[in-house]
CSV table of C-alpha atoms in Angstrom, one decimal:
chain,number,residue,atom,x,y,z
A,15,MET,CA,0.0,0.0,0.0
A,16,MET,CA,1.5,3.3,-1.2
A,17,MET,CA,1.4,6.3,1.2
A,18,ILE,CA,2.5,9.6,-0.3
A,19,GLN,CA,3.9,12.0,2.3
A,20,ASP,CA,6.3,14.2,0.4
A,21,SER,CA,6.1,16.6,-2.5
A,22,ALA,CA,8.5,14.8,-4.8
A,23,ALA,CA,6.6,11.5,-4.5
A,24,LEU,CA,3.3,13.2,-5.1
A,25,ALA,CA,4.6,15.0,-8.2
A,26,ALA,CA,5.9,11.6,-9.6
A,27,LEU,CA,2.6,9.9,-8.8
A,28,CYS,CA,0.5,12.7,-10.5
A,29,ALA,CA,2.8,12.6,-13.5
A,30,ILE,CA,1.9,8.9,-14.0
A,31,LEU,CA,-1.8,9.5,-13.4
A,32,ALA,CA,-1.9,12.4,-15.8
A,33,GLN,CA,-1.4,9.8,-18.6
A,34,GLU,CA,-4.5,7.9,-17.6
A,35,ALA,CA,-7.9,8.2,-19.4
A,36,TYR,CA,-9.5,8.2,-16.0
A,37,VAL,CA,-8.6,8.1,-12.3
A,38,THR,CA,-10.7,7.1,-9.4
A,39,VAL,CA,-10.7,9.4,-6.4
A,40,ASP,CA,-12.0,9.5,-2.8
A,41,THR,CA,-11.3,11.5,0.3
A,42,GLU,CA,-11.3,11.0,4.1
A,43,PHE,CA,-12.1,14.0,6.2
A,44,ILE,CA,-13.5,15.2,9.5
A,45,ARG,CA,-15.8,18.1,10.2
A,46,ASP,CA,-17.3,17.5,13.6
A,47,LYS,CA,-15.3,20.3,15.2
A,48,THR,CA,-15.0,22.7,12.2
A,49,TYR,CA,-17.3,24.5,9.8
A,50,TRP,CA,-15.2,23.6,6.8
A,51,PRO,CA,-14.3,19.9,6.4
A,52,GLN,CA,-10.7,19.1,7.3
A,53,LEU,CA,-9.1,17.0,4.6
A,54,CYS,CA,-7.2,14.1,6.1
A,55,LEU,CA,-6.5,11.7,3.2
A,56,VAL,CA,-6.9,11.6,-0.6
A,57,GLN,CA,-7.0,8.2,-2.3
A,58,VAL,CA,-6.4,7.9,-6.1
A,59,ALA,CA,-6.0,4.9,-8.4
A,60,GLY,CA,-5.0,4.4,-12.0
A,61,THR,CA,-4.5,1.4,-14.2
A,62,SER,CA,-1.4,0.1,-12.4
A,63,VAL,CA,-1.0,2.3,-9.3
A,64,ALA,CA,-3.1,3.1,-6.2
A,65,ALA,CA,-2.0,5.5,-3.5
A,66,ALA,CA,-3.1,7.4,-0.4
A,67,ILE,CA,-1.9,11.0,-0.3
A,68,ASP,CA,-1.4,12.5,3.2
A,69,PRO,CA,-2.3,16.2,3.0
A,70,LEU,CA,-1.3,16.5,6.7
A,71,ALA,CA,2.3,15.5,6.0
A,72,GLU,CA,4.7,18.3,7.0
A,73,GLY,CA,5.7,20.5,4.1
A,74,ILE,CA,3.8,18.6,1.4
A,75,ASP,CA,2.8,20.6,-1.6
A,76,LEU,CA,-0.6,19.5,-3.0
A,77,ALA,CA,-0.3,21.5,-6.2
A,78,PRO,CA,0.3,18.4,-8.4
A,79,LEU,CA,-2.8,16.8,-7.1
A,80,PHE,CA,-4.9,20.0,-7.7
A,81,GLU,CA,-3.4,20.2,-11.3
A,82,LEU,CA,-4.5,16.6,-11.8
A,83,MET,CA,-8.0,17.4,-10.6
A,84,ALA,CA,-8.2,20.2,-13.1
A,85,ASN,CA,-6.6,18.3,-16.0
A,86,PRO,CA,-9.3,18.3,-18.8
A,87,ALA,CA,-7.8,15.2,-20.4
A,88,VAL,CA,-8.3,13.0,-17.3
A,89,LEU,CA,-11.8,11.9,-16.2
A,90,LYS,CA,-12.2,12.0,-12.4
A,91,VAL,CA,-14.4,9.2,-11.1
A,92,PHE,CA,-15.9,9.5,-7.6
A,93,HIS,CA,-18.7,7.8,-5.7
A,94,ALA,CA,-21.3,10.1,-4.0
A,95,ALA,CA,-19.0,13.0,-4.9
A,96,ARG,CA,-20.7,16.1,-3.4
A,97,GLN,CA,-18.8,16.3,-0.1
A,98,ASP,CA,-15.4,15.4,-1.8
A,99,LEU,CA,-16.0,18.1,-4.4
A,100,GLU,CA,-16.9,20.6,-1.7
A,101,ILE,CA,-13.4,20.0,-0.2
A,102,PHE,CA,-11.6,20.6,-3.4
A,103,TYR,CA,-13.7,23.7,-4.1
A,104,ASN,CA,-12.9,25.1,-0.7
A,105,LEU,CA,-9.2,24.4,-1.1
A,106,THR,CA,-8.8,25.6,-4.7
A,107,GLY,CA,-11.8,27.7,-5.7
A,108,THR,CA,-12.5,25.2,-8.5
A,109,VAL,CA,-14.4,21.9,-8.9
A,110,PRO,CA,-12.6,18.8,-10.4
A,111,THR,CA,-13.5,18.4,-14.0
A,112,PRO,CA,-14.4,16.4,-16.1
A,113,LEU,CA,-16.3,14.4,-13.6
A,114,TRP,CA,-18.2,11.1,-13.3
A,115,ASP,CA,-20.2,10.0,-10.2
A,116,SER,CA,-20.9,6.3,-9.8
A,117,GLN,CA,-23.8,6.9,-7.4
A,118,VAL,CA,-25.6,9.0,-10.0
A,119,ALA,CA,-24.8,6.5,-12.7
A,120,ALA,CA,-26.2,3.7,-10.6
A,121,MET,CA,-29.5,5.6,-10.2
A,122,VAL,CA,-29.6,5.9,-14.0
A,123,CYS,CA,-29.1,2.1,-14.3
A,124,GLY,CA,-31.8,0.9,-11.9
A,125,PHE,CA,-29.8,0.4,-8.7
A,126,GLY,CA,-32.2,2.5,-6.6
A,127,GLU,CA,-32.3,5.9,-5.0
A,128,SER,CA,-28.9,6.1,-3.4
A,129,ALA,CA,-26.9,3.0,-4.0
A,130,SER,CA,-24.0,2.6,-1.5
A,131,TYR,CA,-20.5,2.0,-2.5
A,132,GLU,CA,-20.6,-1.3,-0.6
A,133,THR,CA,-23.7,-2.4,-2.7
A,134,LEU,CA,-22.0,-1.6,-6.0
A,135,ALA,CA,-18.7,-3.2,-5.0
A,136,GLY,CA,-20.6,-6.4,-4.1
A,137,LYS,CA,-22.8,-6.5,-7.2
A,138,LEU,CA,-20.4,-5.3,-9.8
A,139,ALA,CA,-16.9,-6.0,-8.5
A,140,ASN,CA,-17.6,-9.1,-6.4
A,141,ALA,CA,-15.8,-7.4,-3.5
A,142,ARG,CA,-16.7,-7.2,0.2
A,143,ILE,CA,-15.8,-4.0,2.0
A,144,ASP,CA,-14.6,-4.1,5.6
A,145,LYS,CA,-16.4,-1.0,7.0
A,146,SER,CA,-14.9,-1.2,10.5
A,147,SER,CA,-12.5,1.6,9.8
A,148,ARG,CA,-15.1,4.0,8.3
A,149,PHE,CA,-15.6,6.1,11.4
A,150,THR,CA,-12.0,6.2,12.7
A,151,ASP,CA,-10.2,9.5,13.3
A,152,TRP,CA,-8.5,10.1,10.0
A,153,SER,CA,-6.5,13.1,11.4
A,154,GLN,CA,-4.5,10.9,13.8
A,155,ARG,CA,-1.1,9.7,12.6
A,156,PRO,CA,0.3,7.1,11.9
A,157,LEU,CA,-2.6,5.5,10.1
A,158,THR,CA,-2.8,1.7,10.5
A,159,ASP,CA,-2.5,-0.8,7.6
A,160,LYS,CA,-6.2,-1.6,8.2
A,161,GLN,CA,-7.2,2.0,7.7
A,162,LEU,CA,-5.1,2.3,4.6
A,163,SER,CA,-6.5,-0.9,3.2
A,164,TYR,CA,-10.0,0.3,3.7
A,165,ALA,CA,-9.3,3.7,2.3
A,166,LEU,CA,-7.6,2.3,-0.9
A,167,SER,CA,-10.5,-0.1,-1.4
A,168,ASP,CA,-12.7,2.9,-2.0
A,169,VAL,CA,-10.8,3.6,-5.3
A,170,THR,CA,-9.6,0.2,-6.4
A,171,HIS,CA,-13.0,-1.4,-6.7
A,172,LEU,CA,-14.4,1.8,-8.0
A,173,ARG,CA,-12.5,1.2,-11.3
A,174,VAL,CA,-14.4,-2.0,-11.9
A,175,ILE,CA,-17.7,-0.3,-10.9
A,176,TYR,CA,-17.0,2.6,-13.3
A,177,GLU,CA,-16.2,0.4,-16.3
A,178,LYS,CA,-19.3,-1.8,-15.8
A,179,LEU,CA,-21.7,1.1,-15.2
A,180,ALA,CA,-20.3,3.0,-18.1
A,181,LYS,CA,-20.9,0.1,-20.5
A,182,ARG,CA,-24.5,-0.2,-19.2
A,183,ILE,CA,-25.1,3.5,-19.7
A,184,GLU,CA,-23.6,3.5,-23.2
A,185,LYS,CA,-25.7,0.5,-24.2
A,186,ALA,CA,-28.8,2.2,-23.0
A,187,GLY,CA,-27.9,5.5,-24.7
A,188,ARG,CA,-28.1,7.4,-21.4
A,189,GLU,CA,-24.8,9.2,-21.4
A,190,SER,CA,-26.6,12.6,-21.6
A,191,TRP,CA,-28.6,11.7,-18.5
A,192,VAL,CA,-25.5,11.3,-16.5
A,193,GLN,CA,-23.9,14.4,-17.9
A,194,GLU,CA,-26.9,16.5,-17.0
A,195,GLU,CA,-26.3,15.6,-13.4
A,196,MET,CA,-22.6,16.1,-13.7
A,197,ALA,CA,-23.2,19.7,-14.8
A,198,ILE,CA,-24.9,20.4,-11.5
A,199,LEU,CA,-22.0,18.8,-9.5
A,200,THR,CA,-19.4,20.7,-11.4
A,201,ASP,CA,-21.2,24.1,-11.0
A,202,PRO,CA,-19.3,26.1,-8.3
A,203,LYS,CA,-22.7,27.5,-7.2
A,204,THR,CA,-23.5,24.1,-5.7
A,205,TYR,CA,-20.8,24.6,-3.1
A,206,GLN,CA,-21.2,28.3,-2.3
A,207,LEU,CA,-22.8,28.7,1.1
A,208,ASP,CA,-24.5,32.1,1.1
A,209,PRO,CA,-25.2,33.5,4.6
A,210,GLU,CA,-28.1,35.5,3.2
A,211,THR,CA,-30.1,32.4,2.5
A,212,ALA,CA,-29.2,30.5,5.7
A,213,TRP,CA,-32.5,31.4,7.4
A,214,GLN,CA,-34.4,29.3,4.8
A,215,ARG,CA,-32.9,26.0,6.3
A,216,LEU,CA,-34.5,26.7,9.6
A,217,ARG,CA,-38.0,26.0,8.4
A,218,PRO,CA,-39.8,28.7,10.5
A,219,ARG,CA,-43.4,27.9,11.4
A,220,THR,CA,-44.7,31.4,11.3
A,221,GLY,CA,-45.0,33.8,8.4
A,222,ASN,CA,-44.8,36.9,10.4
A,223,ARG,CA,-42.6,39.1,8.2
A,224,ARG,CA,-40.9,41.0,11.0
A,225,PHE,CA,-40.0,37.7,12.7
A,226,LEU,CA,-38.6,36.5,9.3
A,227,ALA,CA,-36.6,39.7,8.8
A,228,ILE,CA,-34.9,39.3,12.2
A,229,LEU,CA,-34.4,35.6,11.7
A,230,LYS,CA,-32.7,36.2,8.3
A,231,GLU,CA,-30.3,38.7,9.9
A,232,LEU,CA,-29.6,36.4,12.8
A,233,ALA,CA,-29.0,33.4,10.6
A,234,ALA,CA,-26.7,35.4,8.3
A,235,TRP,CA,-24.7,36.6,11.2
A,236,ARG,CA,-24.3,33.1,12.6
A,237,GLU,CA,-23.3,31.6,9.3
A,238,ALA,CA,-20.7,34.3,8.5
A,239,GLU,CA,-19.3,34.1,12.1
A,240,ALA,CA,-19.1,30.3,12.0
A,241,GLN,CA,-17.3,30.5,8.7
A,242,ARG,CA,-14.9,33.1,10.0
A,243,LYS,CA,-14.1,31.1,13.2
A,244,ASN,CA,-14.3,27.8,11.3
A,245,ILE,CA,-16.5,26.2,13.9
A,246,PRO,CA,-19.8,24.3,13.4
A,247,ARG,CA,-22.8,26.7,13.3
A,248,GLN,CA,-24.6,24.7,16.0
A,249,ARG,CA,-21.6,25.1,18.3
A,250,LEU,CA,-21.7,28.9,17.9
A,251,LEU,CA,-25.4,29.1,18.5
A,252,LYS,CA,-28.1,26.4,18.3
A,253,ASP,CA,-31.1,26.7,16.0
A,254,GLU,CA,-33.4,26.8,19.0
A,255,ALA,CA,-31.6,29.9,20.3
A,256,LEU,CA,-31.7,31.5,16.9
A,257,LEU,CA,-35.5,31.0,16.6
A,258,GLU,CA,-36.0,32.2,20.2
A,259,ALA,CA,-34.0,35.3,19.6
A,260,ALA,CA,-36.1,36.1,16.5
A,261,ALA,CA,-39.3,35.6,18.3
A,262,ASN,CA,-38.3,37.7,21.3
A,263,ALA,CA,-36.3,40.4,19.4
A,264,PRO,CA,-34.0,41.3,22.4
A,265,ARG,CA,-32.8,44.9,22.4
A,266,ALA,CA,-30.5,44.9,25.4
A,267,VAL,CA,-28.3,42.6,27.4
A,268,ALA,CA,-31.0,42.3,30.0
A,269,ASP,CA,-33.4,40.9,27.4
A,270,LEU,CA,-30.8,38.3,26.5
A,271,GLY,CA,-30.7,37.2,30.1
A,272,ARG,CA,-34.3,36.1,29.9
A,273,MET,CA,-33.6,33.7,27.0
A,274,ARG,CA,-33.3,30.1,28.2
A,275,ALA,CA,-31.1,29.0,25.3
A,276,LEU,CA,-28.2,31.4,26.2
A,277,SER,CA,-25.5,30.9,28.8
A,278,LYS,CA,-24.1,33.7,30.8
A,279,GLY,CA,-20.9,33.5,28.8
A,280,MET,CA,-22.8,33.9,25.5
A,281,ILE,CA,-24.8,36.8,26.9
A,282,GLU,CA,-21.8,38.8,28.1
A,283,GLY,CA,-19.5,37.9,25.1
A,284,SER,CA,-19.4,38.4,21.4
A,285,VAL,CA,-22.3,36.1,20.8
A,286,GLY,CA,-24.6,38.3,22.8
A,287,GLN,CA,-23.4,41.4,20.9
A,288,GLY,CA,-23.8,39.7,17.6
A,289,ILE,CA,-27.4,38.7,18.4
A,290,LEU,CA,-28.3,42.3,19.5
A,291,ALA,CA,-26.7,43.8,16.4
A,292,ALA,CA,-28.5,41.3,14.1
A,293,VAL,CA,-31.9,42.0,15.8
A,294,GLU,CA,-31.3,45.7,15.3
A,295,ARG,CA,-30.6,45.2,11.6
A,296,GLY,CA,-33.8,43.1,11.3
A,297,ASN,CA,-35.9,45.7,13.0
A,298,ALA,CA,-34.5,48.4,10.6
A,299,ILE,CA,-35.7,46.6,7.5
A,300,PRO,CA,-38.7,48.4,5.9
A,301,GLU,CA,-41.9,46.3,6.2
A,302,ALA,CA,-42.2,46.1,2.4
A,303,ASP,CA,-38.7,44.5,2.2
A,304,CYS,CA,-39.2,41.9,4.9
A,305,PRO,CA,-39.0,38.3,3.6
A,306,THR,CA,-42.0,36.1,3.1
A,307,LEU,CA,-42.5,32.4,3.2
A,308,PRO,CA,-43.7,30.7,-0.1
A,309,GLU,CA,-47.4,30.1,0.0
A,310,LYS,CA,-48.4,26.5,0.7
A,311,PRO,CA,-50.6,25.2,-2.1
A,312,ASP,CA,-54.1,24.0,-1.3
A,313,VAL,CA,-53.9,20.3,-2.1
A,314,SER,CA,-57.3,19.3,-0.9
A,315,GLY,CA,-60.0,17.5,-2.9
A,316,GLY,CA,-59.2,16.5,-6.5
A,317,ARG,CA,-55.7,18.0,-6.4
A,318,ALA,CA,-54.8,15.7,-3.6
A,319,ALA,CA,-56.0,12.7,-5.6
A,320,LEU,CA,-54.1,13.9,-8.7
A,321,ILE,CA,-50.9,14.2,-6.6
A,322,GLU,CA,-51.3,10.6,-5.5
A,323,LEU,CA,-52.0,9.4,-9.1
A,324,LEU,CA,-48.9,11.3,-10.3
A,325,LYS,CA,-46.8,9.5,-7.7
A,326,VAL,CA,-48.1,6.2,-8.9
A,327,LEU,CA,-47.3,7.1,-12.5
A,328,LEU,CA,-43.8,8.3,-11.5
A,329,LYS,CA,-43.0,5.0,-9.8
A,330,ALA,CA,-44.4,3.0,-12.7
A,331,LYS,CA,-42.5,4.9,-15.3
A,332,CYS,CA,-39.2,4.8,-13.3
A,333,ASP,CA,-39.6,1.1,-12.6
A,334,SER,CA,-40.2,0.4,-16.3
A,335,ASN,CA,-37.2,2.5,-17.3
A,336,ASP,CA,-34.8,1.3,-14.6
A,337,VAL,CA,-34.1,4.8,-13.2
A,338,ALA,CA,-34.4,6.1,-9.7
A,339,GLN,CA,-37.5,8.2,-8.9
A,340,LYS,CA,-35.3,10.7,-7.0
A,341,LEU,CA,-33.5,11.5,-10.3
A,342,VAL,CA,-36.7,12.2,-12.2
A,343,ALA,CA,-38.9,14.2,-9.8
A,344,ASN,CA,-39.3,14.8,-6.1
A,345,SER,CA,-42.4,15.5,-4.0
A,346,ALA,CA,-42.2,19.2,-4.6
A,347,ASP,CA,-42.1,18.7,-8.3
A,348,ILE,CA,-45.2,16.5,-8.2
A,349,GLU,CA,-47.1,19.0,-6.2
A,350,THR,CA,-46.1,21.8,-8.5
A,351,LEU,CA,-47.1,19.7,-11.5
A,352,ALA,CA,-50.5,19.1,-10.0
A,353,MET,CA,-51.2,22.7,-8.9
A,354,GLU,CA,-49.8,24.9,-11.7
A,355,ASP,CA,-50.9,25.3,-15.3
A,356,SER,CA,-47.3,25.9,-16.6
A,357,PRO,CA,-45.0,24.4,-14.0
A,358,ALA,CA,-41.3,25.1,-14.4
A,359,ILE,CA,-39.8,21.9,-13.1
A,360,HIS,CA,-36.9,19.6,-14.3
A,361,ALA,CA,-39.4,16.7,-14.8
A,362,LEU,CA,-40.7,18.5,-17.9
A,363,THR,CA,-37.3,19.0,-19.5
A,364,GLY,CA,-34.9,16.8,-21.5
A,365,TRP,CA,-34.9,13.1,-20.9
A,366,ARG,CA,-37.1,13.4,-17.8
A,367,ARG,CA,-39.9,14.7,-20.0
A,368,GLU,CA,-39.6,11.6,-22.2
A,369,VAL,CA,-39.6,9.2,-19.3
A,370,PHE,CA,-42.3,10.8,-17.2
A,371,GLY,CA,-43.2,14.4,-18.0
A,372,GLU,CA,-45.3,13.9,-21.2
A,373,ASP,CA,-47.4,11.1,-19.7
A,374,ALA,CA,-47.8,13.1,-16.5
A,375,LEU,CA,-49.2,16.0,-18.4
A,376,ALA,CA,-51.5,13.7,-20.4
A,377,LEU,CA,-52.8,12.2,-17.1
A,378,LYS,CA,-53.4,15.7,-15.8
A,379,ARG,CA,-55.4,16.5,-18.9
A,380,GLY,CA,-57.5,13.4,-18.6
A,381,GLU,CA,-56.0,11.9,-21.8
A,382,VAL,CA,-54.7,8.7,-20.2
A,383,ALA,CA,-55.7,6.5,-17.3
A,384,LEU,CA,-53.9,4.1,-15.0
A,385,THR,CA,-54.8,0.4,-14.7
A,386,VAL,CA,-53.2,-2.8,-13.4
A,387,LYS,CA,-52.2,-5.8,-15.4
A,388,GLY,CA,-50.6,-8.6,-13.6
A,389,ASP,CA,-48.2,-7.1,-11.1
A,390,SER,CA,-47.5,-3.9,-13.1
A,391,ILE,CA,-49.2,-0.5,-13.6
A,392,ARG,CA,-50.2,0.2,-17.2
A,393,LEU,CA,-51.1,3.5,-19.0
A,394,ILE,CA,-54.2,3.5,-21.2
A,395,ARG,CA,-54.8,6.2,-23.8
A,396,LEU,CA,-58.4,7.5,-23.6
């Protein structure tokens, strides 16, 4: 098992891998004590070499690795790539490209919603993964042989998985399906965490616009401060405290003292001052500029029944086409399709429209009906 811990060895490795048509890549990281994930190991494999790169090694220059990730002539193959790509984006400001994600490809090939690496390794590479090292502390050195063996198995078996899935996708003529998803994964906007939109993740239960304005300012402050200090947002201030502060709108330190979610240290320190400043900014926003929650559609009566019929149709069409439902449409898409006359959803574009969208519109217009034949759902033209 090759462990790369110096710049010269890394440069030599990347020079070899730069000649490959594709390389498989994975990372090990920790983020339980930080806002940004801490990269602890990078595993790469080519035709004849597999290695673990130690980014924590003293003095190591990762530039050759980053150049390989940006090399347009070498395809980078990951499994469930989003978190790995976020790490590279945070370190370099760019996303590895060109890119191929075996989990997405598996969804296109009928392996279900989110096929695990272990599942694909077993079914396609006849390999069994020892998962006992998965949750070890990857920042500790030295790493054991068992840890390195586990880490490298994430890229060695991935080569077999890639080649078999790629053949299936080519045979089915679904390369464009995968590339459409890769375009999302390689878009830098996918990894940009905007503090101004952080409040939307809190799912507030009230639509009071002043409350939402204060909550937006509080959430933006917490997000920016957590990023600056590189600590988890929940460690800086829990969601419950953020929502309580938005509801009570404290204006002075004495008001903070009446909040159950705040400790004395928080009240008297920078957290307390940050809360008060954010509340003041939220109160200063003109009423007309305060945020609003999207209106929840009325899905009673016939609309509710249509939504259920569309869900049945989605399952039937995805089963017959061996593609994961998650990749075609989600619950929000189905509701939008049922409620709006001209819905702007992915399910009505490109290959998704061919698989599901056209028939969904026909069902909505009453041009088709659903029936059962044997153990499958059938569509009947009316």
